[in-house]
PDB file of C-alpha atoms in Angstrom:
ATOM      1  CA  MET M  57       7.234 -88.576  43.886  1.00  0.00           C
ATOM      2  CA  GLY M  58       4.496 -91.405  44.668  1.00  0.00           C
ATOM      3  CA  PRO M  59       1.301 -92.437  45.572  1.00  0.00           C
ATOM      4  CA  GLU M  60       0.526 -88.320  46.998  1.00  0.00           C
ATOM      5  CA  ILE M  61      -2.230 -86.592  49.311  1.00  0.00           C
ATOM      6  CA  LEU M  62      -3.783 -85.280  47.034  1.00  0.00           C
ATOM      7  CA  GLU M  63      -5.111 -88.481  44.954  1.00  0.00           C
ATOM      8  CA  VAL M  64      -8.243 -86.817  43.301  1.00  0.00           C
ATOM      9  CA  ALA M  65      -9.423 -89.362  39.949  1.00  0.00           C
ATOM     10  CA  THR M  66      -8.950 -92.813  39.779  1.00  0.00           C
ATOM     11  CA  SER M  67      -6.940 -92.544  36.811  1.00  0.00           C
ATOM     12  CA  PHE M  68      -4.477 -89.508  39.688  1.00  0.00           C
ATOM     13  CA  THR M  69      -4.210 -92.418  42.429  1.00  0.00           C
ATOM     14  CA  THR M  70      -0.608 -93.466  41.064  1.00  0.00           C
ATOM     15  CA  LEU M  71       1.673 -90.062  40.315  1.00  0.00           C
ATOM     16  CA  PHE M  72       4.898 -90.514  40.499  1.00  0.00           C
ATOM     17  CA  CYS M  73       7.820 -92.152  41.857  1.00  0.00           C
ATOM     18  CA  LEU M  74      11.471 -90.740  41.838  1.00  0.00           C
ATOM     19  CA  ARG M  75      14.396 -92.860  43.737  1.00  0.00           C
ATOM     20  CA  PHE M  76      17.703 -91.855  43.596  1.00  0.00           C
ATOM     21  CA  PRO M  77      20.000 -94.169  45.252  1.00  0.00           C
ATOM     22  CA  PHE M  78      22.264 -91.286  47.786  1.00  0.00           C
ATOM     23  CA  ALA M  79      25.803 -92.709  47.767  1.00  0.00           C
ATOM     24  CA  LEU M  80      27.499 -92.579  51.105  1.00  0.00           C
ATOM     25  CA  MET M  81      29.663 -89.992  51.721  1.00  0.00           C
ATOM     26  CA  ILE M  82      32.923 -89.117  54.416  1.00  0.00           C
ATOM     27  CA  THR M  83      33.657 -85.702  55.018  1.00  0.00           C
ATOM     28  CA  LEU M  84      36.238 -83.304  57.321  1.00  0.00           C
ATOM     29  CA  VAL M  85      34.632 -83.126  60.406  1.00  0.00           C
ATOM     30  CA  ALA M  86      33.909 -79.194  61.306  1.00  0.00           C
ATOM     31  CA  PRO M  87      36.093 -78.654  65.094  1.00  0.00           C
ATOM     32  CA  GLY M  88      33.300 -78.801  67.866  1.00  0.00           C
ATOM     33  CA  LEU M  89      30.925 -79.948  65.478  1.00  0.00           C
ATOM     34  CA  ALA M  90      29.023 -83.075  66.155  1.00  0.00           C
ATOM     35  CA  ALA M  91      27.597 -85.585  62.979  1.00  0.00           C
ATOM     36  CA  ALA M  92      29.453 -84.081  60.370  1.00  0.00           C
ATOM     37  CA  ALA M  93      30.145 -87.732  58.345  1.00  0.00           C
ATOM     38  CA  ASP M  94      28.228 -87.754  55.660  1.00  0.00           C
ATOM     39  CA  VAL M  95      25.837 -90.787  55.663  1.00  0.00           C
ATOM     40  CA  SER M  96      23.525 -93.014  53.920  1.00  0.00           C
ATOM     41  CA  GLY M  97      22.280 -96.186  54.965  1.00  0.00           C
ATOM     42  CA  LEU M  98      19.855 -97.676  57.386  1.00  0.00           C
ATOM     43  CA  VAL M  99      19.715 -97.540  60.962  1.00  0.00           C
ATOM     44  CA  ASP M 100      18.982-100.124  63.885  1.00  0.00           C
ATOM     45  CA  ILE M 101      15.700 -97.600  65.448  1.00  0.00           C
ATOM     46  CA  GLY M 102      15.170-100.895  67.887  1.00  0.00           C
ATOM     47  CA  GLY M 103      12.504-103.574  68.068  1.00  0.00           C
ATOM     48  CA  GLY M 104      13.782-105.740  64.872  1.00  0.00           C
ATOM     49  CA  ARG M 105      12.740-102.391  61.975  1.00  0.00           C
ATOM     50  CA  LYS M 106      15.616-100.104  60.609  1.00  0.00           C
ATOM     51  CA  MET M 107      14.804 -97.114  58.483  1.00  0.00           C
ATOM     52  CA  TYR M 108      16.557 -95.546  55.550  1.00  0.00           C
ATOM     53  CA  LEU M 109      18.246 -92.294  56.655  1.00  0.00           C
ATOM     54  CA  ALA M 110      21.073 -89.996  54.748  1.00  0.00           C
ATOM     55  CA  CYS M 111      22.249 -86.535  56.971  1.00  0.00           C
ATOM     56  CA  SER M 112      24.593 -84.347  54.932  1.00  0.00           C
ATOM     57  CA  GLY M 113      26.476 -80.941  55.868  1.00  0.00           C
ATOM     58  CA  VAL M 114      27.950 -79.061  59.296  1.00  0.00           C
ATOM     59  CA  GLY M 115      25.926 -77.176  61.579  1.00  0.00           C
ATOM     60  CA  SER M 116      23.030 -76.067  63.383  1.00  0.00           C
ATOM     61  CA  PRO M 117      19.863 -76.335  63.836  1.00  0.00           C
ATOM     62  CA  THR M 118      20.048 -79.586  61.601  1.00  0.00           C
ATOM     63  CA  VAL M 119      17.096 -79.564  58.810  1.00  0.00           C
ATOM     64  CA  VAL M 120      14.419 -82.820  58.525  1.00  0.00           C
ATOM     65  CA  LEU M 121      13.253 -83.266  55.094  1.00  0.00           C
ATOM     66  CA  ILE M 122       9.678 -84.962  55.910  1.00  0.00           C
ATOM     67  CA  SER M 123       8.224 -86.467  52.427  1.00  0.00           C
ATOM     68  CA  GLY M 124       4.649 -86.720  51.440  1.00  0.00           C
ATOM     69  CA  LYS M 125       2.451 -90.211  51.268  1.00  0.00           C
ATOM     70  CA  GLY M 126       3.769 -92.871  49.663  1.00  0.00           C
ATOM     71  CA  ASN M 127       7.136 -90.425  48.836  1.00  0.00           C
ATOM     72  CA  GLY M 128      10.869 -91.172  50.460  1.00  0.00           C
ATOM     73  CA  ALA M 129      14.368 -89.136  50.824  1.00  0.00           C
ATOM     74  CA  ALA M 130      15.194 -88.993  46.944  1.00  0.00           C
ATOM     75  CA  ASP M 131      12.929 -86.479  46.421  1.00  0.00           C
ATOM     76  CA  TRP M 132      14.257 -83.846  48.142  1.00  0.00           C
ATOM     77  CA  LYS M 133      17.287 -84.675  45.191  1.00  0.00           C
ATOM     78  CA  ALA M 134      15.322 -84.199  42.403  1.00  0.00           C
ATOM     79  CA  VAL M 135      14.244 -81.159  40.305  1.00  0.00           C
ATOM     80  CA  LEU M 136      12.260 -80.600  37.382  1.00  0.00           C
ATOM     81  CA  ASP M 137      14.193 -78.344  34.589  1.00  0.00           C
ATOM     82  CA  PRO M 138      13.436 -74.626  35.013  1.00  0.00           C
ATOM     83  CA  ALA M 139      13.136 -74.879  31.170  1.00  0.00           C
ATOM     84  CA  ASP M 140      10.581 -78.283  31.027  1.00  0.00           C
ATOM     85  CA  PRO M 141       7.608 -77.722  29.164  1.00  0.00           C
ATOM     86  CA  ALA M 142       5.996 -78.677  32.847  1.00  0.00           C
ATOM     87  CA  HIS M 143       6.006 -75.256  33.891  1.00  0.00           C
ATOM     88  CA  ASP M 144       3.922 -74.006  31.696  1.00  0.00           C
ATOM     89  CA  ALA M 145       1.010 -76.143  32.161  1.00  0.00           C
ATOM     90  CA  ASP M 146      -1.958 -74.515  33.581  1.00  0.00           C
ATOM     91  CA  TYR M 147      -2.319 -77.648  36.035  1.00  0.00           C
ATOM     92  CA  ASP M 148      -0.007 -79.849  38.221  1.00  0.00           C
ATOM     93  CA  ALA M 149       1.282 -81.580  34.975  1.00  0.00           C
ATOM     94  CA  VAL M 150       4.005 -83.283  37.555  1.00  0.00           C
ATOM     95  CA  ALA M 151       1.362 -85.680  39.289  1.00  0.00           C
ATOM     96  CA  TRP M 152       0.004 -86.390  35.873  1.00  0.00           C
ATOM     97  CA  GLY M 153       3.366 -87.729  34.840  1.00  0.00           C
ATOM     98  CA  LYS M 154       4.200 -84.637  32.824  1.00  0.00           C
ATOM     99  CA  GLY M 155       7.322 -83.555  33.084  1.00  0.00           C
ATOM    100  CA  ASP M 156      11.341 -84.514  33.356  1.00  0.00           C
ATOM    101  CA  LEU M 157      11.966 -84.456  37.259  1.00  0.00           C
ATOM    102  CA  HIS M 158      16.176 -85.633  37.690  1.00  0.00           C
ATOM    103  CA  GLU M 159      18.652 -85.250  40.307  1.00  0.00           C
ATOM    104  CA  SER M 160      20.486 -82.431  40.726  1.00  0.00           C
ATOM    105  CA  GLU M 161      23.131 -79.987  42.613  1.00  0.00           C
ATOM    106  CA  SER M 162      19.916 -77.431  43.025  1.00  0.00           C
ATOM    107  CA  ALA M 163      17.300 -79.636  44.697  1.00  0.00           C
ATOM    108  CA  VAL M 164      16.530 -78.353  48.065  1.00  0.00           C
ATOM    109  CA  PHE M 165      18.760 -81.147  50.141  1.00  0.00           C
ATOM    110  CA  PRO M 166      22.719 -80.535  48.090  1.00  0.00           C
ATOM    111  CA  MET M 167      21.608 -76.568  48.561  1.00  0.00           C
ATOM    112  CA  VAL M 168      20.731 -76.514  52.257  1.00  0.00           C
ATOM    113  CA  SER M 169      23.769 -78.956  53.126  1.00  0.00           C
ATOM    114  CA  ARG M 170      25.692 -76.323  51.742  1.00  0.00           C
ATOM    115  CA  TRP M 171      24.613 -74.419  55.279  1.00  0.00           C
ATOM    116  CA  THR M 172      23.550 -76.866  57.184  1.00  0.00           C
ATOM    117  CA  ARG M 173      22.813 -79.935  58.527  1.00  0.00           C
ATOM    118  CA  VAL M 174      20.316 -81.828  56.700  1.00  0.00           C
ATOM    119  CA  CYS M 175      18.337 -85.146  56.841  1.00  0.00           C
ATOM    120  CA  ALA M 176      15.936 -87.094  54.887  1.00  0.00           C
ATOM    121  CA  TYR M 177      14.506 -90.767  54.670  1.00  0.00           C
ATOM    122  CA  ASP M 178      12.384 -93.214  54.369  1.00  0.00           C
ATOM    123  CA  ARG M 179       9.735 -94.356  55.799  1.00  0.00           C
ATOM    124  CA  PRO M 180       8.537 -97.743  55.380  1.00  0.00           C
ATOM    125  CA  GLY M 181       6.559 -98.578  51.702  1.00  0.00           C
ATOM    126  CA  THR M 182       7.637 -95.705  50.431  1.00  0.00           C
ATOM    127  CA  ARG M 183      10.729 -96.843  48.128  1.00  0.00           C
ATOM    128  CA  LEU M 184      10.157-100.531  47.088  1.00  0.00           C
ATOM    129  CA  GLU M 185      13.707-101.163  45.616  1.00  0.00           C
ATOM    130  CA  GLY M 186      16.965-101.773  46.870  1.00  0.00           C
ATOM    131  CA  ALA M 187      18.616-103.466  49.655  1.00  0.00           C
ATOM    132  CA  ASP M 188      18.259-100.567  51.512  1.00  0.00           C
ATOM    133  CA  GLN M 189      14.487-100.637  52.369  1.00  0.00           C
ATOM    134  CA  SER M 190      12.946 -99.870  55.674  1.00  0.00           C
ATOM    135  CA  THR M 191      11.402-102.842  57.284  1.00  0.00           C
ATOM    136  CA  PRO M 192       7.829-102.934  56.346  1.00  0.00           C
ATOM    137  CA  ILE M 193       5.271-102.289  58.721  1.00  0.00           C
ATOM    138  CA  ALA M 194       1.710-103.256  58.366  1.00  0.00           C
ATOM    139  CA  GLN M 195      -0.652-100.488  56.426  1.00  0.00           C
ATOM    140  CA  PRO M 196      -2.419 -97.602  56.964  1.00  0.00           C
ATOM    141  CA  HIS M 197      -0.497 -96.918  59.997  1.00  0.00           C
ATOM    142  CA  ARG M 198      -1.106 -94.351  62.225  1.00  0.00           C
ATOM    143  CA  ALA M 199       0.380 -90.718  62.088  1.00  0.00           C
ATOM    144  CA  ASP M 200       1.601 -90.640  65.060  1.00  0.00           C
ATOM    145  CA  GLN M 201       3.356 -93.723  65.340  1.00  0.00           C
ATOM    146  CA  ALA M 202       5.117 -92.386  62.496  1.00  0.00           C
ATOM    147  CA  ALA M 203       6.270 -89.073  63.911  1.00  0.00           C
ATOM    148  CA  ASP M 204       7.536 -91.252  67.067  1.00  0.00           C
ATOM    149  CA  ASP M 205       9.458 -93.640  64.137  1.00  0.00           C
ATOM    150  CA  LEU M 206      10.831 -90.728  62.930  1.00  0.00           C
ATOM    151  CA  HIS M 207      12.073 -89.390  66.246  1.00  0.00           C
ATOM    152  CA  ARG M 208      13.423 -92.698  67.417  1.00  0.00           C
ATOM    153  CA  LEU M 209      15.464 -93.021  63.860  1.00  0.00           C
ATOM    154  CA  LEU M 210      17.149 -89.508  64.451  1.00  0.00           C
ATOM    155  CA  ILE M 211      18.127 -90.752  68.352  1.00  0.00           C
ATOM    156  CA  ALA M 212      19.641 -93.910  66.745  1.00  0.00           C
ATOM    157  CA  ALA M 213      21.853 -92.537  64.890  1.00  0.00           C
ATOM    158  CA  GLY M 214      23.626 -89.844  67.350  1.00  0.00           C
ATOM    159  CA  GLU M 215      21.218 -87.034  65.351  1.00  0.00           C
ATOM    160  CA  PHE M 216      19.930 -85.295  68.382  1.00  0.00           C
ATOM    161  CA  GLY M 217      18.945 -81.263  67.107  1.00  0.00           C
ATOM    162  CA  PRO M 218      17.315 -78.636  67.625  1.00  0.00           C
ATOM    163  CA  TYR M 219      15.638 -80.038  64.370  1.00  0.00           C
ATOM    164  CA  VAL M 220      13.670 -77.067  61.693  1.00  0.00           C
ATOM    165  CA  LEU M 221      11.004 -79.070  60.199  1.00  0.00           C
ATOM    166  CA  VAL M 222      10.819 -79.295  56.259  1.00  0.00           C
ATOM    167  CA  ALA M 223       7.415 -80.955  55.964  1.00  0.00           C
ATOM    168  CA  HIS M 224       5.755 -81.660  52.496  1.00  0.00           C
ATOM    169  CA  SER M 225       2.242 -82.362  51.573  1.00  0.00           C
ATOM    170  CA  TYR M 226       1.166 -86.023  54.599  1.00  0.00           C
ATOM    171  CA  GLY M 227       4.490 -85.054  56.323  1.00  0.00           C
ATOM    172  CA  GLY M 228       2.439 -81.708  57.022  1.00  0.00           C
ATOM    173  CA  VAL M 229       1.020 -84.133  60.121  1.00  0.00           C
ATOM    174  CA  ILE M 230       3.976 -85.547  61.256  1.00  0.00           C
ATOM    175  CA  SER M 231       5.570 -82.623  61.704  1.00  0.00           C
ATOM    176  CA  THR M 232       3.319 -81.138  63.638  1.00  0.00           C
ATOM    177  CA  LEU M 233       2.498 -83.801  66.071  1.00  0.00           C
ATOM    178  CA  PHE M 234       6.403 -84.265  66.592  1.00  0.00           C
ATOM    179  CA  ALA M 235       6.649 -80.487  67.275  1.00  0.00           C
ATOM    180  CA  ARG M 236       3.613 -81.201  69.621  1.00  0.00           C
ATOM    181  CA  THR M 237       5.079 -84.103  71.624  1.00  0.00           C
ATOM    182  CA  TRP M 238       8.892 -82.696  71.473  1.00  0.00           C
ATOM    183  CA  PRO M 239       8.782 -79.453  71.945  1.00  0.00           C
ATOM    184  CA  ALA M 240      12.134 -78.998  73.278  1.00  0.00           C
ATOM    185  CA  LYS M 241      14.056 -79.580  70.359  1.00  0.00           C
ATOM    186  CA  VAL M 242      11.877 -78.299  67.411  1.00  0.00           C
ATOM    187  CA  THR M 243      12.890 -74.647  66.636  1.00  0.00           C
ATOM    188  CA  GLY M 244      11.174 -73.957  63.661  1.00  0.00           C
ATOM    189  CA  LEU M 245       9.089 -75.223  60.696  1.00  0.00           C
ATOM    190  CA  VAL M 246       8.303 -75.058  56.643  1.00  0.00           C
ATOM    191  CA  MET M 247       4.952 -76.269  55.695  1.00  0.00           C
ATOM    192  CA  VAL M 248       5.630 -77.198  51.568  1.00  0.00           C
ATOM    193  CA  ASP M 249       2.209 -77.712  50.744  1.00  0.00           C
ATOM    194  CA  THR M 250       0.744 -79.908  53.612  1.00  0.00           C
ATOM    195  CA  VAL M 251      -2.016 -81.874  55.045  1.00  0.00           C
ATOM    196  CA  THR M 252      -3.308 -79.833  57.755  1.00  0.00           C
ATOM    197  CA  GLU M 253      -5.947 -80.689  61.185  1.00  0.00           C
ATOM    198  CA  LEU M 254      -7.278 -77.332  60.371  1.00  0.00           C
ATOM    199  CA  MET M 255      -9.716 -78.629  57.450  1.00  0.00           C
ATOM    200  CA  GLN M 256     -11.551 -80.146  59.702  1.00  0.00           C
ATOM    201  CA  ARG M 257     -12.728 -77.026  59.648  1.00  0.00           C
ATOM    202  CA  ILE M 258     -13.386 -76.481  55.795  1.00  0.00           C
ATOM    203  CA  ALA M 259     -14.457 -79.346  54.995  1.00  0.00           C
ATOM    204  CA  SER M 260     -17.723 -81.041  55.822  1.00  0.00           C
ATOM    205  CA  PRO M 261     -17.154 -84.479  58.138  1.00  0.00           C
ATOM    206  CA  GLU M 262     -18.828 -86.393  54.375  1.00  0.00           C
ATOM    207  CA  ALA M 263     -15.695 -84.885  52.221  1.00  0.00           C
ATOM    208  CA  LEU M 264     -13.344 -85.799  55.143  1.00  0.00           C
ATOM    209  CA  ALA M 265     -14.452 -88.760  55.324  1.00  0.00           C
ATOM    210  CA  LYS M 266     -13.951 -90.384  51.453  1.00  0.00           C
ATOM    211  CA  TRP M 267     -10.329 -88.337  51.795  1.00  0.00           C
ATOM    212  CA  ASP M 268      -9.744 -90.669  54.842  1.00  0.00           C
ATOM    213  CA  GLU M 269     -10.984 -93.479  52.638  1.00  0.00           C
ATOM    214  CA  VAL M 270      -9.248 -93.053  49.675  1.00  0.00           C
ATOM    215  CA  ASN M 271      -6.004 -92.256  51.817  1.00  0.00           C
ATOM    216  CA  ARG M 272      -5.830 -94.957  53.723  1.00  0.00           C
ATOM    217  CA  ARG M 273      -5.500 -97.632  51.212  1.00  0.00           C
ATOM    218  CA  SER M 274      -2.345-100.384  49.730  1.00  0.00           C
ATOM    219  CA  SER M 275      -1.370-101.981  47.535  1.00  0.00           C
ATOM    220  CA  SER M 276       2.027-104.008  46.463  1.00  0.00           C
ATOM    221  CA  GLY M 277       2.639-101.243  44.006  1.00  0.00           C
ATOM    222  CA  ALA M 278       1.726 -98.082  46.566  1.00  0.00           C
ATOM    223  CA  PRO M 279       2.239 -99.633  49.785  1.00  0.00           C
ATOM    224  CA  GLU M 280       1.915 -96.465  52.436  1.00  0.00           C
ATOM    225  CA  GLY M 281      -1.748 -96.266  53.879  1.00  0.00           C
ATOM    226  CA  VAL M 282      -2.227 -93.216  56.097  1.00  0.00           C
ATOM    227  CA  MET M 283      -5.424 -92.478  58.402  1.00  0.00           C
ATOM    228  CA  LEU M 284      -5.722 -88.872  58.494  1.00  0.00           C
ATOM    229  CA  ILE M 285      -8.657 -88.578  60.409  1.00  0.00           C
ATOM    230  CA  ASP M 286      -6.919 -90.370  63.080  1.00  0.00           C
ATOM    231  CA  ALA M 287      -3.948 -87.974  62.766  1.00  0.00           C
ATOM    232  CA  PHE M 288      -6.197 -84.698  63.239  1.00  0.00           C
ATOM    233  CA  ALA M 289      -8.456 -86.156  66.496  1.00  0.00           C
ATOM    234  CA  LYS M 290      -4.523 -86.893  67.317  1.00  0.00           C
ATOM    235  CA  ILE M 291      -3.360 -83.531  67.192  1.00  0.00           C
ATOM    236  CA  ASP M 292      -6.030 -82.356  68.703  1.00  0.00           C
ATOM    237  CA  ALA M 293      -5.531 -83.626  71.907  1.00  0.00           C
ATOM    238  CA  ALA M 294      -1.665 -83.390  71.536  1.00  0.00           C
ATOM    239  CA  SER M 295      -0.312 -80.673  74.174  1.00  0.00           C
ATOM    240  CA  PRO M 296      -0.893 -76.379  71.841  1.00  0.00           C
ATOM    241  CA  LEU M 297       2.220 -75.603  69.389  1.00  0.00           C
ATOM    242  CA  ARG M 298       3.931 -73.068  70.921  1.00  0.00           C
ATOM    243  CA  ALA M 299       5.089 -70.168  68.768  1.00  0.00           C
ATOM    244  CA  LEU M 300       8.077 -71.065  66.291  1.00  0.00           C
ATOM    245  CA  PRO M 301       9.588 -69.078  63.484  1.00  0.00           C
ATOM    246  CA  ALA M 302       7.574 -70.745  60.121  1.00  0.00           C
ATOM    247  CA  VAL M 303       6.688 -70.054  56.761  1.00  0.00           C
ATOM    248  CA  VAL M 304       3.998 -72.659  55.216  1.00  0.00           C
ATOM    249  CA  LEU M 305       4.247 -72.527  50.956  1.00  0.00           C
ATOM    250  CA  SER M 306       1.511 -73.743  49.076  1.00  0.00           C
ATOM    251  CA  ALA M 307       0.912 -74.540  45.270  1.00  0.00           C
ATOM    252  CA  ASP M 308      -0.760 -72.210  43.336  1.00  0.00           C
ATOM    253  CA  LYS M 309      -1.166 -74.813  40.080  1.00  0.00           C
ATOM    254  CA  PRO M 310      -4.598 -76.741  40.554  1.00  0.00           C
ATOM    255  CA  TRP M 311      -4.514 -80.566  41.187  1.00  0.00           C
ATOM    256  CA  GLN M 312      -6.985 -80.525  37.731  1.00  0.00           C
ATOM    257  CA  PRO M 313      -6.564 -80.019  34.157  1.00  0.00           C
ATOM    258  CA  PRO M 314      -9.487 -77.075  33.475  1.00  0.00           C
ATOM    259  CA  SER M 315     -11.724 -79.905  31.041  1.00  0.00           C
ATOM    260  CA  ALA M 316     -11.751 -81.928  34.412  1.00  0.00           C
ATOM    261  CA  THR M 317     -15.956 -82.819  35.217  1.00  0.00           C
ATOM    262  CA  LYS M 318     -17.018 -81.649  38.486  1.00  0.00           C
ATOM    263  CA  GLU M 319     -17.770 -85.093  39.305  1.00  0.00           C
ATOM    264  CA  SER M 320     -14.029 -86.002  38.758  1.00  0.00           C
ATOM    265  CA  GLN M 321     -12.862 -82.653  41.008  1.00  0.00           C
ATOM    266  CA  LYS M 322     -15.064 -84.210  43.689  1.00  0.00           C
ATOM    267  CA  ALA M 323     -13.446 -88.155  43.862  1.00  0.00           C
ATOM    268  CA  ALA M 324     -10.903 -87.534  46.563  1.00  0.00           C
ATOM    269  CA  GLY M 325     -13.255 -85.900  48.687  1.00  0.00           C
ATOM    270  CA  VAL M 326     -11.804 -82.858  49.642  1.00  0.00           C
ATOM    271  CA  THR M 327     -11.271 -79.834  46.671  1.00  0.00           C
ATOM    272  CA  PHE M 328      -7.873 -77.746  45.078  1.00  0.00           C
ATOM    273  CA  ALA M 329     -10.145 -74.683  47.189  1.00  0.00           C
ATOM    274  CA  ASP M 330     -11.158 -76.691  50.286  1.00  0.00           C
ATOM    275  CA  TRP M 331      -6.939 -76.855  49.925  1.00  0.00           C
ATOM    276  CA  GLU M 332      -5.585 -73.504  49.175  1.00  0.00           C
ATOM    277  CA  ALA M 333      -8.040 -72.363  52.226  1.00  0.00           C
ATOM    278  CA  SER M 334      -6.317 -74.674  54.581  1.00  0.00           C
ATOM    279  CA  GLU M 335      -3.279 -73.861  53.413  1.00  0.00           C
ATOM    280  CA  GLU M 336      -4.252 -69.907  54.566  1.00  0.00           C
ATOM    281  CA  LEU M 337      -5.875 -70.375  57.905  1.00  0.00           C
ATOM    282  CA  LEU M 338      -2.594 -72.986  58.538  1.00  0.00           C
ATOM    283  CA  ALA M 339      -0.267 -69.491  57.924  1.00  0.00           C
ATOM    284  CA  THR M 340      -2.287 -67.523  59.752  1.00  0.00           C
ATOM    285  CA  THR M 341      -2.739 -69.996  63.039  1.00  0.00           C
ATOM    286  CA  LEU M 342       1.102 -71.000  63.170  1.00  0.00           C
ATOM    287  CA  ASN M 343       1.872 -66.634  62.531  1.00  0.00           C
ATOM    288  CA  ALA M 344       4.107 -68.159  59.677  1.00  0.00           C
ATOM    289  CA  LYS M 345       5.015 -66.336  56.734  1.00  0.00           C
ATOM    290  CA  HIS M 346       2.694 -68.039  53.672  1.00  0.00           C
ATOM    291  CA  VAL M 347       4.337 -67.951  50.095  1.00  0.00           C
ATOM    292  CA  ALA M 348       1.022 -68.433  48.371  1.00  0.00           C
ATOM    293  CA  LYS M 349       2.858 -67.269  44.007  1.00  0.00           C
ATOM    294  CA  THR M 350       4.672 -70.481  43.790  1.00  0.00           C
ATOM    295  CA  ARG M 351       3.859 -70.785  40.288  1.00  0.00           C
ATOM    296  CA  SER M 352       3.912 -74.746  41.593  1.00  0.00           C
ATOM    297  CA  GLY M 353       2.152 -78.080  41.134  1.00  0.00           C
ATOM    298  CA  HIS M 354       1.816 -79.822  44.780  1.00  0.00           C
ATOM    299  CA  ALA M 355       5.577 -81.082  44.422  1.00  0.00           C
ATOM    300  CA  ILE M 356       6.888 -77.412  45.454  1.00  0.00           C
ATOM    301  CA  TYR M 357      10.279 -78.434  45.962  1.00  0.00           C
ATOM    302  CA  ALA M 358      10.557 -80.407  42.461  1.00  0.00           C
ATOM    303  CA  TYR M 359       8.822 -77.606  40.610  1.00  0.00           C
ATOM    304  CA  SER M 360      10.830 -74.730  42.458  1.00  0.00           C
ATOM    305  CA  PRO M 361      13.180 -76.004  45.300  1.00  0.00           C
ATOM    306  CA  GLN M 362      14.878 -72.270  45.798  1.00  0.00           C
ATOM    307  CA  LEU M 363      11.601 -71.575  46.954  1.00  0.00           C
ATOM    308  CA  VAL M 364      11.582 -74.277  49.365  1.00  0.00           C
ATOM    309  CA  VAL M 365      15.222 -73.630  49.804  1.00  0.00           C
ATOM    310  CA  ASP M 366      14.646 -69.757  50.876  1.00  0.00           C
ATOM    311  CA  ALA M 367      12.013 -70.437  52.819  1.00  0.00           C
ATOM    312  CA  ILE M 368      14.234 -72.615  54.937  1.00  0.00           C
ATOM    313  CA  ARG M 369      17.368 -70.369  55.350  1.00  0.00           C
ATOM    314  CA  GLU M 370      14.749 -67.294  56.690  1.00  0.00           C
ATOM    315  CA  VAL M 371      13.530 -69.962  58.756  1.00  0.00           C
ATOM    316  CA  VAL M 372      16.889 -71.459  60.204  1.00  0.00           C
ATOM    317  CA  ASP M 373      18.251 -68.181  60.520  1.00  0.00           C
ATOM    318  CA  ALA M 374      15.260 -67.155  62.935  1.00  0.00           C
ATOM    319  CA  ALA M 375      15.630 -69.862  64.800  1.00  0.00           C
ATOM    320  CA  ARG M 376      19.408 -69.342  65.510  1.00  0.00           C
ATOM    321  CA  GLY M 377      18.730 -66.010  66.305  1.00  0.00           C
ATOM    322  CA  GLY M 378      15.853 -66.631  68.727  1.00  0.00           C
ATOM    323  CA  ALA M 379      12.953 -65.435  67.267  1.00  0.00           C
ATOM    324  CA  ALA M 380       9.501 -66.468  67.886  1.00  0.00           C
ATOM    325  CA  ARG M 381       8.695 -65.670  63.879  1.00  0.00           C
ATOM    326  CA  VAL M 382       9.867 -65.039  60.392  1.00  0.00           C
ATOM    327  CA  ALA M 383       9.269 -61.481  59.346  1.00  0.00           C
ATOM    328  CA  PRO M 384       6.295 -61.463  56.967  1.00  0.00           C
TER     329      PRO M 384
END
């Protein structure tokens, strides 16, 4: 995980970064099923650009993992060990550089690959080393561009869907725009502590402007910058989201330690209380199952990977059965 959407203080603008290379794996193709080869590498999406994609497993729908700001495919292969002391902190210790995150077969990507197709990818500016980095683009970038890039990437790679979109943080606005732009291709949503345009109903215009300004920032060490207010406007102007089976998971560990001052808590514009309210509103709006007791910080997939895997399984099963929602 790299610089995250929750930049809450000067000391918090760089969170943590995991970069684990995916090995290129080839598996047997199940009879009657396409795209069964496990792949890891760059895909030409046209316009002189390439993007990194990793896919594994067999089955439909295809689960597409969409990381948060500054984050890439490697995040979904990493976990915080259950015995790590960071679990006992009364705030999001992992976001402050605590805890040992490492690759594990119990992480979201490998677990989901056991029972359906799953893909994860790197947006430009989310990984800074390796020969297979996604082609850089100007930063900050628009969320509708990110959604279009993802669509082009999946089609170019022969991953035609249908898709269950699993988004974390900033990935929430990408998944929302994707689902509204290509509704026939999306059969479910899992929102993992995501940004939502519904924050506009909760935070003040001044707070939103500060939040947007903080997240537009781009540097050599953290290239990806995002435009939140522009993303919210694009979502508001898009076609309505059709009814889909959905699960919302929200963090319950505050962003900052209890000793943090009120001034530092407001440094990012929106507060943790604002964030909690937006997650509740998102679940209500999506008619989604809401898992609020996660014992996790922002990176729920690292703190509690099985919770995320279980949510994905519920949505995939609902999609396979033609259900419009996940049972509460």
